[in-house]
Amino acid sequence: MTRTSSSLRRGAAEGDRPRDPARRSRRRPRRPWSQSLTPWLFLLVPLALLATFSYVPIINMVVYSFTDWDGVSPGYTFTGLENYAEILTRPELFKVFVASAYYLGASVVQIVLALYFATVLSFSTRFRNLFKGILFFPYLINGVAIGFVFLYFFQEGGTFDTVLRLFGIGGEHLWLGDPDLVNFSLAGVSVWRYLGLNFVLFLGAIQSIAPELYEAAELDGASRWQQFRFVIAPSLRPIIGLTAILAISGSLSVFEIPYIMTGGAGASETFVIQTIKLAFRFNKTGLASAAAVVLLVIILLVAWAQRRLVPEERVTPS
């Protein structure tokens, strides 16, 4: 028998053997085009709404920023970079960012308090569900309602002055009329309102930590502070970065609380209130659009800088 015939018989015998099912399962079957199209059908409506109410208005805002449109006339004239030149050469338009510094400081206080309450209520505490609801409830209230409530709260001789008199602090104060006090009052309202949002973010992150880490820390004799420092705090870095971005962008774009309570009077005017006045009071929609684009660029730069300074921790596959 020749070597060629034996190899042919061996090949025929191997061909008669059943194929390895594991090798067959490794081959991914081709998905029909209908299955590939199904996810996009579900995303069609959300993407259409997102484009209609987010991206299209942004594009229109950028276009209007290069025009002299007054917001009423059917036509407008392109003016190039004149609106941006006017904004960047008028320092009084950027003085309103001084008021944003008060809200930024209030955001720091807000984050610290939210982190404290989230840490305390993540452990076994009496009535912790009640306290969770109390802390989160202000975030559910409409901003307009909050503005009107605190408008009476800070009224001269009102509720706040009455509470202060119980502690021996007499007199009536212009909490919303004194330029030295108005931004402190408004920033305090923002702390009360948005504390619940940061509290929920921190609480969710803390509760997602594996219980085995707490058990190991307790076996090692770690105190509550040591558990926070070595177990909780390292796990909260992504959430702290998120809240930092929200705090900075929110302090730069504050609008509803100062607009409802003071209308921007008494050194409480913010950049967004100023932009609204340019558009609807002085009919300078083109200039207001340029101001909005500048604010958008500032917020994006701040977010980019924060990402560069505090990069996200990426999980590498083992």
PDB file of C-alpha atoms in Angstrom:
ATOM      1  CA  MET A   1       0.000   0.000   0.000  1.00  0.00           C
ATOM      2  CA  THR A   2       1.397   3.322  -0.981  1.00  0.00           C
ATOM      3  CA  ARG A   3       1.776   6.351   1.288  1.00  0.00           C
ATOM      4  CA  THR A   4      -0.674   8.339  -0.851  1.00  0.00           C
ATOM      5  CA  SER A   5      -3.515   5.841  -0.535  1.00  0.00           C
ATOM      6  CA  SER A   6      -3.016   5.579   3.237  1.00  0.00           C
ATOM      7  CA  SER A   7      -3.198   9.350   3.636  1.00  0.00           C
ATOM      8  CA  LEU A   8      -6.368   9.416   1.549  1.00  0.00           C
ATOM      9  CA  ARG A   9      -7.958   6.754   3.750  1.00  0.00           C
ATOM     10  CA  ARG A  10      -6.904   8.650   6.882  1.00  0.00           C
ATOM     11  CA  GLY A  11      -8.428  11.840   5.472  1.00  0.00           C
ATOM     12  CA  ALA A  12     -11.632  10.026   4.563  1.00  0.00           C
ATOM     13  CA  ALA A  13     -11.830   8.517   8.043  1.00  0.00           C
ATOM     14  CA  GLU A  14     -11.301  11.898   9.645  1.00  0.00           C
ATOM     15  CA  GLY A  15     -13.925  13.392   7.344  1.00  0.00           C
ATOM     16  CA  ASP A  16     -16.449  10.819   8.531  1.00  0.00           C
ATOM     17  CA  ARG A  17     -15.948  11.857  12.163  1.00  0.00           C
ATOM     18  CA  PRO A  18     -18.461  14.347  13.627  1.00  0.00           C
ATOM     19  CA  ARG A  19     -17.181  17.878  13.858  1.00  0.00           C
ATOM     20  CA  ASP A  20     -16.295  19.388  17.197  1.00  0.00           C
ATOM     21  CA  PRO A  21     -19.438  21.140  18.565  1.00  0.00           C
ATOM     22  CA  ALA A  22     -17.278  23.603  20.521  1.00  0.00           C
ATOM     23  CA  ARG A  23     -15.591  24.720  17.297  1.00  0.00           C
ATOM     24  CA  ARG A  24     -19.000  25.113  15.675  1.00  0.00           C
ATOM     25  CA  SER A  25     -20.246  27.232  18.584  1.00  0.00           C
ATOM     26  CA  ARG A  26     -17.287  29.577  18.233  1.00  0.00           C
ATOM     27  CA  ARG A  27     -18.573  30.730  14.883  1.00  0.00           C
ATOM     28  CA  ARG A  28     -20.983  33.585  15.447  1.00  0.00           C
ATOM     29  CA  PRO A  29     -24.046  33.308  13.288  1.00  0.00           C
ATOM     30  CA  ARG A  30     -24.833  36.308  11.191  1.00  0.00           C
ATOM     31  CA  ARG A  31     -27.597  38.412  12.604  1.00  0.00           C
ATOM     32  CA  PRO A  32     -30.373  39.238  10.156  1.00  0.00           C
ATOM     33  CA  TRP A  33     -30.684  42.882   9.155  1.00  0.00           C
ATOM     34  CA  SER A  34     -34.006  43.179  10.985  1.00  0.00           C
ATOM     35  CA  GLN A  35     -32.356  42.413  14.340  1.00  0.00           C
ATOM     36  CA  SER A  36     -29.594  44.925  13.664  1.00  0.00           C
ATOM     37  CA  LEU A  37     -32.182  47.556  12.848  1.00  0.00           C
ATOM     38  CA  THR A  38     -34.346  46.966  15.938  1.00  0.00           C
ATOM     39  CA  PRO A  39     -32.230  48.960  18.458  1.00  0.00           C
ATOM     40  CA  TRP A  40     -32.215  51.967  16.140  1.00  0.00           C
ATOM     41  CA  LEU A  41     -35.996  51.832  15.871  1.00  0.00           C
ATOM     42  CA  PHE A  42     -36.233  52.177  19.660  1.00  0.00           C
ATOM     43  CA  LEU A  43     -33.701  55.023  19.612  1.00  0.00           C
ATOM     44  CA  LEU A  44     -35.398  56.872  16.771  1.00  0.00           C
ATOM     45  CA  VAL A  45     -37.886  58.839  18.875  1.00  0.00           C
ATOM     46  CA  PRO A  46     -35.432  59.784  21.700  1.00  0.00           C
ATOM     47  CA  LEU A  47     -32.812  60.868  19.162  1.00  0.00           C
ATOM     48  CA  ALA A  48     -35.382  62.909  17.254  1.00  0.00           C
ATOM     49  CA  LEU A  49     -36.491  64.663  20.454  1.00  0.00           C
ATOM     50  CA  LEU A  50     -32.883  65.247  21.481  1.00  0.00           C
ATOM     51  CA  ALA A  51     -32.008  66.763  18.133  1.00  0.00           C
ATOM     52  CA  THR A  52     -35.174  68.873  17.999  1.00  0.00           C
ATOM     53  CA  PHE A  53     -35.009  70.352  21.481  1.00  0.00           C
ATOM     54  CA  SER A  54     -31.227  70.371  22.110  1.00  0.00           C
ATOM     55  CA  TYR A  55     -28.984  70.333  19.065  1.00  0.00           C
ATOM     56  CA  VAL A  56     -31.129  72.377  16.680  1.00  0.00           C
ATOM     57  CA  PRO A  57     -31.604  75.237  19.225  1.00  0.00           C
ATOM     58  CA  ILE A  58     -27.856  75.230  19.912  1.00  0.00           C
ATOM     59  CA  ILE A  59     -27.125  75.510  16.204  1.00  0.00           C
ATOM     60  CA  ASN A  60     -29.650  78.339  15.867  1.00  0.00           C
ATOM     61  CA  MET A  61     -28.113  80.099  18.880  1.00  0.00           C
ATOM     62  CA  VAL A  62     -24.669  79.930  17.297  1.00  0.00           C
ATOM     63  CA  VAL A  63     -26.053  81.301  14.032  1.00  0.00           C
ATOM     64  CA  TYR A  64     -27.875  84.157  15.782  1.00  0.00           C
ATOM     65  CA  SER A  65     -24.686  85.069  17.664  1.00  0.00           C
ATOM     66  CA  PHE A  66     -23.211  86.290  14.357  1.00  0.00           C
ATOM     67  CA  THR A  67     -26.210  88.514  13.572  1.00  0.00           C
ATOM     68  CA  ASP A  68     -27.906  91.671  14.819  1.00  0.00           C
ATOM     69  CA  TRP A  69     -31.301  90.000  15.213  1.00  0.00           C
ATOM     70  CA  ASP A  70     -33.612  91.689  17.712  1.00  0.00           C
ATOM     71  CA  GLY A  71     -35.779  88.628  18.301  1.00  0.00           C
ATOM     72  CA  VAL A  72     -38.832  90.131  16.596  1.00  0.00           C
ATOM     73  CA  SER A  73     -37.963  91.132  13.033  1.00  0.00           C
ATOM     74  CA  PRO A  74     -38.336  88.463  10.348  1.00  0.00           C
ATOM     75  CA  GLY A  75     -34.898  89.268   8.949  1.00  0.00           C
ATOM     76  CA  TYR A  76     -31.436  89.931  10.298  1.00  0.00           C
ATOM     77  CA  THR A  77     -28.002  90.944   9.085  1.00  0.00           C
ATOM     78  CA  PHE A  78     -24.813  89.000   9.639  1.00  0.00           C
ATOM     79  CA  THR A  79     -22.313  91.067  11.602  1.00  0.00           C
ATOM     80  CA  GLY A  80     -19.464  88.602  11.923  1.00  0.00           C
ATOM     81  CA  LEU A  81     -17.617  88.681  15.240  1.00  0.00           C
ATOM     82  CA  GLU A  82     -18.952  92.050  16.380  1.00  0.00           C
ATOM     83  CA  ASN A  83     -21.100  90.556  19.144  1.00  0.00           C
ATOM     84  CA  TYR A  84     -18.205  88.536  20.532  1.00  0.00           C
ATOM     85  CA  ALA A  85     -15.902  91.558  20.325  1.00  0.00           C
ATOM     86  CA  GLU A  86     -18.434  93.625  22.268  1.00  0.00           C
ATOM     87  CA  ILE A  87     -18.758  90.988  24.985  1.00  0.00           C
ATOM     88  CA  LEU A  88     -15.020  90.491  25.391  1.00  0.00           C
ATOM     89  CA  THR A  89     -14.281  94.244  25.431  1.00  0.00           C
ATOM     90  CA  ARG A  90     -16.943  95.168  28.002  1.00  0.00           C
ATOM     91  CA  PRO A  91     -15.649  94.083  31.407  1.00  0.00           C
ATOM     92  CA  GLU A  92     -18.912  95.053  33.109  1.00  0.00           C
ATOM     93  CA  LEU A  93     -20.552  92.068  31.409  1.00  0.00           C
ATOM     94  CA  PHE A  94     -18.200  89.744  33.299  1.00  0.00           C
ATOM     95  CA  LYS A  95     -18.541  91.468  36.671  1.00  0.00           C
ATOM     96  CA  VAL A  96     -21.684  89.424  37.252  1.00  0.00           C
ATOM     97  CA  PHE A  97     -19.471  86.375  37.741  1.00  0.00           C
ATOM     98  CA  VAL A  98     -18.714  87.797  41.189  1.00  0.00           C
ATOM     99  CA  ALA A  99     -22.176  86.633  42.228  1.00  0.00           C
ATOM    100  CA  SER A 100     -21.329  83.167  40.915  1.00  0.00           C
ATOM    101  CA  ALA A 101     -18.484  82.975  43.440  1.00  0.00           C
ATOM    102  CA  TYR A 102     -21.053  82.976  46.267  1.00  0.00           C
ATOM    103  CA  TYR A 103     -22.886  80.040  44.695  1.00  0.00           C
ATOM    104  CA  LEU A 104     -19.601  78.219  44.149  1.00  0.00           C
ATOM    105  CA  GLY A 105     -18.758  78.576  47.831  1.00  0.00           C
ATOM    106  CA  ALA A 106     -22.258  77.414  48.695  1.00  0.00           C
ATOM    107  CA  SER A 107     -21.741  74.372  46.453  1.00  0.00           C
ATOM    108  CA  VAL A 108     -18.664  73.398  48.458  1.00  0.00           C
ATOM    109  CA  VAL A 109     -20.697  73.602  51.681  1.00  0.00           C
ATOM    110  CA  GLN A 110     -23.461  71.649  49.998  1.00  0.00           C
ATOM    111  CA  ILE A 111     -21.122  68.839  48.888  1.00  0.00           C
ATOM    112  CA  VAL A 112     -19.536  68.568  52.339  1.00  0.00           C
ATOM    113  CA  LEU A 113     -22.928  68.386  54.059  1.00  0.00           C
ATOM    114  CA  ALA A 114     -24.272  65.883  51.528  1.00  0.00           C
ATOM    115  CA  LEU A 115     -21.218  63.672  51.981  1.00  0.00           C
ATOM    116  CA  TYR A 116     -21.536  63.861  55.763  1.00  0.00           C
ATOM    117  CA  PHE A 117     -25.237  62.957  55.839  1.00  0.00           C
ATOM    118  CA  ALA A 118     -24.796  60.212  53.235  1.00  0.00           C
ATOM    119  CA  THR A 119     -22.007  58.627  55.266  1.00  0.00           C
ATOM    120  CA  VAL A 120     -23.908  58.809  58.559  1.00  0.00           C
ATOM    121  CA  LEU A 121     -27.167  57.498  57.116  1.00  0.00           C
ATOM    122  CA  SER A 122     -25.442  54.657  55.270  1.00  0.00           C
ATOM    123  CA  PHE A 123     -24.775  52.998  58.632  1.00  0.00           C
ATOM    124  CA  SER A 124     -27.412  51.664  61.005  1.00  0.00           C
ATOM    125  CA  THR A 125     -29.060  54.827  62.316  1.00  0.00           C
ATOM    126  CA  ARG A 126     -32.462  55.252  63.886  1.00  0.00           C
ATOM    127  CA  PHE A 127     -35.077  56.879  61.637  1.00  0.00           C
ATOM    128  CA  ARG A 128     -32.596  56.972  58.777  1.00  0.00           C
ATOM    129  CA  ASN A 129     -35.339  56.503  56.156  1.00  0.00           C
ATOM    130  CA  LEU A 130     -37.168  59.499  57.606  1.00  0.00           C
ATOM    131  CA  PHE A 131     -34.034  61.619  57.429  1.00  0.00           C
ATOM    132  CA  LYS A 132     -33.395  60.489  53.869  1.00  0.00           C
ATOM    133  CA  GLY A 133     -36.828  61.707  52.846  1.00  0.00           C
ATOM    134  CA  ILE A 134     -36.387  65.012  54.676  1.00  0.00           C
ATOM    135  CA  LEU A 135     -33.069  65.689  52.960  1.00  0.00           C
ATOM    136  CA  PHE A 136     -34.255  64.750  49.467  1.00  0.00           C
ATOM    137  CA  PHE A 137     -37.691  66.397  49.633  1.00  0.00           C
ATOM    138  CA  PRO A 138     -36.550  69.998  48.801  1.00  0.00           C
ATOM    139  CA  TYR A 139     -35.118  68.832  45.475  1.00  0.00           C
ATOM    140  CA  LEU A 140     -38.590  67.630  44.431  1.00  0.00           C
ATOM    141  CA  ILE A 141     -40.174  71.061  44.911  1.00  0.00           C
ATOM    142  CA  ASN A 142     -40.516  73.371  41.939  1.00  0.00           C
ATOM    143  CA  GLY A 143     -37.937  76.163  41.836  1.00  0.00           C
ATOM    144  CA  VAL A 144     -40.577  78.854  41.392  1.00  0.00           C
ATOM    145  CA  ALA A 145     -42.381  77.697  44.533  1.00  0.00           C
ATOM    146  CA  ILE A 146     -39.105  77.676  46.464  1.00  0.00           C
ATOM    147  CA  GLY A 147     -38.392  81.216  45.321  1.00  0.00           C
ATOM    148  CA  PHE A 148     -41.740  82.513  46.543  1.00  0.00           C
ATOM    149  CA  VAL A 149     -41.498  80.658  49.859  1.00  0.00           C
ATOM    150  CA  PHE A 150     -38.087  82.085  50.669  1.00  0.00           C
ATOM    151  CA  LEU A 151     -39.147  85.464  49.402  1.00  0.00           C
ATOM    152  CA  TYR A 152     -41.428  85.670  52.446  1.00  0.00           C
ATOM    153  CA  PHE A 153     -38.925  83.835  54.618  1.00  0.00           C
ATOM    154  CA  PHE A 154     -36.290  86.557  54.105  1.00  0.00           C
ATOM    155  CA  GLN A 155     -38.754  89.433  54.234  1.00  0.00           C
ATOM    156  CA  GLU A 156     -37.794  92.244  56.589  1.00  0.00           C
ATOM    157  CA  GLY A 157     -39.213  91.340  59.984  1.00  0.00           C
ATOM    158  CA  GLY A 158     -40.331  87.998  58.568  1.00  0.00           C
ATOM    159  CA  THR A 159     -39.769  84.404  59.545  1.00  0.00           C
ATOM    160  CA  PHE A 160     -35.982  84.457  59.562  1.00  0.00           C
ATOM    161  CA  ASP A 161     -35.795  87.589  61.691  1.00  0.00           C
ATOM    162  CA  THR A 162     -38.309  86.053  64.098  1.00  0.00           C
ATOM    163  CA  VAL A 163     -36.176  82.920  64.449  1.00  0.00           C
ATOM    164  CA  LEU A 164     -33.066  85.025  65.043  1.00  0.00           C
ATOM    165  CA  ARG A 165     -34.825  86.971  67.797  1.00  0.00           C
ATOM    166  CA  LEU A 166     -35.405  83.688  69.639  1.00  0.00           C
ATOM    167  CA  PHE A 167     -31.614  83.349  69.856  1.00  0.00           C
ATOM    168  CA  GLY A 168     -31.143  86.917  71.050  1.00  0.00           C
ATOM    169  CA  ILE A 169     -30.256  88.413  67.667  1.00  0.00           C
ATOM    170  CA  GLY A 170     -32.640  91.342  67.379  1.00  0.00           C
ATOM    171  CA  GLY A 171     -33.287  93.871  64.671  1.00  0.00           C
ATOM    172  CA  GLU A 172     -34.661  93.672  61.173  1.00  0.00           C
ATOM    173  CA  HIS A 173     -32.357  92.932  58.269  1.00  0.00           C
ATOM    174  CA  LEU A 174     -32.708  93.535  54.552  1.00  0.00           C
ATOM    175  CA  TRP A 175     -31.685  90.032  53.573  1.00  0.00           C
ATOM    176  CA  LEU A 176     -32.682  90.577  49.947  1.00  0.00           C
ATOM    177  CA  GLY A 177     -32.145  94.328  49.763  1.00  0.00           C
ATOM    178  CA  ASP A 178     -28.685  94.756  51.229  1.00  0.00           C
ATOM    179  CA  PRO A 179     -25.967  94.160  48.581  1.00  0.00           C
ATOM    180  CA  ASP A 180     -23.733  92.682  51.293  1.00  0.00           C
ATOM    181  CA  LEU A 181     -26.339  90.112  52.358  1.00  0.00           C
ATOM    182  CA  VAL A 182     -28.385  89.284  49.281  1.00  0.00           C
ATOM    183  CA  ASN A 183     -25.957  86.823  47.690  1.00  0.00           C
ATOM    184  CA  PHE A 184     -25.414  85.007  50.997  1.00  0.00           C
ATOM    185  CA  SER A 185     -29.187  84.623  51.342  1.00  0.00           C
ATOM    186  CA  LEU A 186     -29.667  83.376  47.789  1.00  0.00           C
ATOM    187  CA  ALA A 187     -26.720  80.986  48.051  1.00  0.00           C
ATOM    188  CA  GLY A 188     -28.195  79.579  51.256  1.00  0.00           C
ATOM    189  CA  VAL A 189     -31.433  78.842  49.402  1.00  0.00           C
ATOM    190  CA  SER A 190     -29.495  76.950  46.721  1.00  0.00           C
ATOM    191  CA  VAL A 191     -27.783  74.856  49.415  1.00  0.00           C
ATOM    192  CA  TRP A 192     -31.149  73.919  50.913  1.00  0.00           C
ATOM    193  CA  ARG A 193     -32.605  73.008  47.537  1.00  0.00           C
ATOM    194  CA  TYR A 194     -29.799  71.007  45.913  1.00  0.00           C
ATOM    195  CA  LEU A 195     -28.446  69.264  49.011  1.00  0.00           C
ATOM    196  CA  GLY A 196     -30.770  66.329  48.373  1.00  0.00           C
ATOM    197  CA  LEU A 197     -29.421  65.691  44.862  1.00  0.00           C
ATOM    198  CA  ASN A 198     -25.814  65.359  45.989  1.00  0.00           C
ATOM    199  CA  PHE A 199     -26.972  63.391  49.030  1.00  0.00           C
ATOM    200  CA  VAL A 200     -28.651  60.776  46.825  1.00  0.00           C
ATOM    201  CA  LEU A 201     -25.604  60.529  44.544  1.00  0.00           C
ATOM    202  CA  PHE A 202     -23.253  59.958  47.468  1.00  0.00           C
ATOM    203  CA  LEU A 203     -25.633  57.577  49.230  1.00  0.00           C
ATOM    204  CA  GLY A 204     -26.025  55.431  46.121  1.00  0.00           C
ATOM    205  CA  ALA A 205     -22.267  55.239  45.662  1.00  0.00           C
ATOM    206  CA  ILE A 206     -21.701  54.310  49.309  1.00  0.00           C
ATOM    207  CA  GLN A 207     -24.370  51.600  49.258  1.00  0.00           C
ATOM    208  CA  SER A 208     -22.792  50.076  46.135  1.00  0.00           C
ATOM    209  CA  ILE A 209     -19.576  49.312  48.046  1.00  0.00           C
ATOM    210  CA  ALA A 210     -19.157  45.593  48.711  1.00  0.00           C
ATOM    211  CA  PRO A 211     -20.174  44.684  52.299  1.00  0.00           C
ATOM    212  CA  GLU A 212     -17.095  42.461  52.557  1.00  0.00           C
ATOM    213  CA  LEU A 213     -14.921  45.578  52.699  1.00  0.00           C
ATOM    214  CA  TYR A 214     -16.799  46.857  55.748  1.00  0.00           C
ATOM    215  CA  GLU A 215     -16.582  43.445  57.406  1.00  0.00           C
ATOM    216  CA  ALA A 216     -12.846  43.250  56.787  1.00  0.00           C
ATOM    217  CA  ALA A 217     -12.377  46.761  58.174  1.00  0.00           C
ATOM    218  CA  GLU A 218     -14.370  45.903  61.307  1.00  0.00           C
ATOM    219  CA  LEU A 219     -12.337  42.735  61.825  1.00  0.00           C
ATOM    220  CA  ASP A 220      -9.193  44.846  61.652  1.00  0.00           C
ATOM    221  CA  GLY A 221     -10.615  47.135  64.325  1.00  0.00           C
ATOM    222  CA  ALA A 222     -11.153  50.149  62.048  1.00  0.00           C
ATOM    223  CA  SER A 223     -13.202  53.001  63.472  1.00  0.00           C
ATOM    224  CA  ARG A 224     -15.953  54.809  61.584  1.00  0.00           C
ATOM    225  CA  TRP A 225     -13.523  57.524  60.518  1.00  0.00           C
ATOM    226  CA  GLN A 226     -11.007  54.934  59.298  1.00  0.00           C
ATOM    227  CA  GLN A 227     -13.747  53.143  57.368  1.00  0.00           C
ATOM    228  CA  PHE A 228     -14.661  56.428  55.730  1.00  0.00           C
ATOM    229  CA  ARG A 229     -11.056  57.306  54.952  1.00  0.00           C
ATOM    230  CA  PHE A 230      -9.852  53.971  53.586  1.00  0.00           C
ATOM    231  CA  VAL A 231     -13.052  52.327  52.287  1.00  0.00           C
ATOM    232  CA  ILE A 232     -15.671  54.959  51.448  1.00  0.00           C
ATOM    233  CA  ALA A 233     -13.612  57.932  50.269  1.00  0.00           C
ATOM    234  CA  PRO A 234     -11.585  56.055  47.586  1.00  0.00           C
ATOM    235  CA  SER A 235     -14.817  54.665  46.139  1.00  0.00           C
ATOM    236  CA  LEU A 236     -16.389  58.118  45.863  1.00  0.00           C
ATOM    237  CA  ARG A 237     -13.805  59.728  43.587  1.00  0.00           C
ATOM    238  CA  PRO A 238     -15.933  59.453  40.403  1.00  0.00           C
ATOM    239  CA  ILE A 239     -19.008  60.843  42.181  1.00  0.00           C
ATOM    240  CA  ILE A 240     -17.012  63.678  43.728  1.00  0.00           C
ATOM    241  CA  GLY A 241     -15.720  64.560  40.260  1.00  0.00           C
ATOM    242  CA  LEU A 242     -19.267  64.557  38.916  1.00  0.00           C
ATOM    243  CA  THR A 243     -20.569  66.765  41.715  1.00  0.00           C
ATOM    244  CA  ALA A 244     -17.630  69.144  41.204  1.00  0.00           C
ATOM    245  CA  ILE A 245     -18.565  69.592  37.535  1.00  0.00           C
ATOM    246  CA  LEU A 246     -22.223  70.092  38.449  1.00  0.00           C
ATOM    247  CA  ALA A 247     -21.268  72.604  41.142  1.00  0.00           C
ATOM    248  CA  ILE A 248     -19.080  74.714  38.868  1.00  0.00           C
ATOM    249  CA  SER A 249     -21.452  74.662  35.909  1.00  0.00           C
ATOM    250  CA  GLY A 250     -24.419  75.326  38.189  1.00  0.00           C
ATOM    251  CA  SER A 251     -22.741  78.292  39.883  1.00  0.00           C
ATOM    252  CA  LEU A 252     -21.973  79.824  36.480  1.00  0.00           C
ATOM    253  CA  SER A 253     -25.509  79.335  35.154  1.00  0.00           C
ATOM    254  CA  VAL A 254     -27.658  80.212  38.191  1.00  0.00           C
ATOM    255  CA  PHE A 255     -30.965  81.679  37.109  1.00  0.00           C
ATOM    256  CA  GLU A 256     -34.313  80.831  38.642  1.00  0.00           C
ATOM    257  CA  ILE A 257     -33.765  81.502  42.367  1.00  0.00           C
ATOM    258  CA  PRO A 258     -32.177  84.991  42.035  1.00  0.00           C
ATOM    259  CA  TYR A 259     -34.478  85.904  39.149  1.00  0.00           C
ATOM    260  CA  ILE A 260     -37.637  85.069  41.096  1.00  0.00           C
ATOM    261  CA  MET A 261     -36.544  86.478  44.440  1.00  0.00           C
ATOM    262  CA  THR A 262     -34.701  89.651  43.397  1.00  0.00           C
ATOM    263  CA  GLY A 263     -34.899  89.936  39.622  1.00  0.00           C
ATOM    264  CA  GLY A 264     -31.148  90.456  39.584  1.00  0.00           C
ATOM    265  CA  ALA A 265     -31.275  93.627  41.677  1.00  0.00           C
ATOM    266  CA  GLY A 266     -28.900  94.548  44.486  1.00  0.00           C
ATOM    267  CA  ALA A 267     -25.704  92.956  43.082  1.00  0.00           C
ATOM    268  CA  SER A 268     -27.480  89.601  42.688  1.00  0.00           C
ATOM    269  CA  GLU A 269     -27.493  89.613  38.886  1.00  0.00           C
ATOM    270  CA  THR A 270     -25.965  86.509  37.327  1.00  0.00           C
ATOM    271  CA  PHE A 271     -24.654  85.952  33.817  1.00  0.00           C
ATOM    272  CA  VAL A 272     -27.806  84.133  32.734  1.00  0.00           C
ATOM    273  CA  ILE A 273     -30.085  86.888  34.094  1.00  0.00           C
ATOM    274  CA  GLN A 274     -27.991  89.428  32.238  1.00  0.00           C
ATOM    275  CA  THR A 275     -28.312  87.392  29.051  1.00  0.00           C
ATOM    276  CA  ILE A 276     -32.095  87.199  29.473  1.00  0.00           C
ATOM    277  CA  LYS A 277     -32.267  90.980  29.897  1.00  0.00           C
ATOM    278  CA  LEU A 278     -30.206  91.530  26.766  1.00  0.00           C
ATOM    279  CA  ALA A 279     -32.555  89.346  24.757  1.00  0.00           C
ATOM    280  CA  PHE A 280     -35.993  90.315  26.070  1.00  0.00           C
ATOM    281  CA  ARG A 281     -35.586  93.749  27.638  1.00  0.00           C
ATOM    282  CA  PHE A 282     -33.142  95.388  25.251  1.00  0.00           C
ATOM    283  CA  ASN A 283     -34.075  93.267  22.182  1.00  0.00           C
ATOM    284  CA  LYS A 284     -30.481  92.287  21.490  1.00  0.00           C
ATOM    285  CA  THR A 285     -30.987  88.635  20.730  1.00  0.00           C
ATOM    286  CA  GLY A 286     -27.825  88.391  18.666  1.00  0.00           C
ATOM    287  CA  LEU A 287     -25.707  89.778  21.493  1.00  0.00           C
ATOM    288  CA  ALA A 288     -27.497  87.564  24.021  1.00  0.00           C
ATOM    289  CA  SER A 289     -26.840  84.510  21.836  1.00  0.00           C
ATOM    290  CA  ALA A 290     -23.151  85.375  21.733  1.00  0.00           C
ATOM    291  CA  ALA A 291     -23.154  85.668  25.542  1.00  0.00           C
ATOM    292  CA  ALA A 292     -24.814  82.251  25.804  1.00  0.00           C
ATOM    293  CA  VAL A 293     -22.192  80.736  23.499  1.00  0.00           C
ATOM    294  CA  VAL A 294     -19.425  82.268  25.627  1.00  0.00           C
ATOM    295  CA  LEU A 295     -20.979  80.778  28.758  1.00  0.00           C
ATOM    296  CA  LEU A 296     -21.264  77.379  27.059  1.00  0.00           C
ATOM    297  CA  VAL A 297     -17.596  77.490  26.057  1.00  0.00           C
ATOM    298  CA  ILE A 298     -16.566  78.460  29.609  1.00  0.00           C
ATOM    299  CA  ILE A 299     -18.498  75.527  31.093  1.00  0.00           C
ATOM    300  CA  LEU A 300     -16.997  73.101  28.560  1.00  0.00           C
ATOM    301  CA  LEU A 301     -13.495  74.372  29.326  1.00  0.00           C
ATOM    302  CA  VAL A 302     -14.085  73.974  33.053  1.00  0.00           C
ATOM    303  CA  ALA A 303     -15.341  70.414  32.541  1.00  0.00           C
ATOM    304  CA  TRP A 304     -12.339  69.621  30.330  1.00  0.00           C
ATOM    305  CA  ALA A 305      -9.906  71.055  32.875  1.00  0.00           C
ATOM    306  CA  GLN A 306     -11.526  69.070  35.666  1.00  0.00           C
ATOM    307  CA  ARG A 307     -11.216  65.866  33.630  1.00  0.00           C
ATOM    308  CA  ARG A 308      -7.573  66.593  32.975  1.00  0.00           C
ATOM    309  CA  LEU A 309      -6.765  67.368  36.595  1.00  0.00           C
ATOM    310  CA  VAL A 310      -8.815  64.501  38.045  1.00  0.00           C
ATOM    311  CA  PRO A 311      -8.912  61.757  35.397  1.00  0.00           C
ATOM    312  CA  GLU A 312     -11.333  58.877  35.677  1.00  0.00           C
ATOM    313  CA  GLU A 313     -10.064  55.547  36.928  1.00  0.00           C
ATOM    314  CA  ARG A 314     -10.416  52.967  34.197  1.00  0.00           C
ATOM    315  CA  VAL A 315     -10.937  49.349  35.104  1.00  0.00           C
ATOM    316  CA  THR A 316      -8.492  47.165  33.196  1.00  0.00           C
ATOM    317  CA  PRO A 317      -9.568  43.603  32.417  1.00  0.00           C
ATOM    318  CA  SER A 318      -7.628  40.957  34.283  1.00  0.00           C
TER     319      SER A 318
END
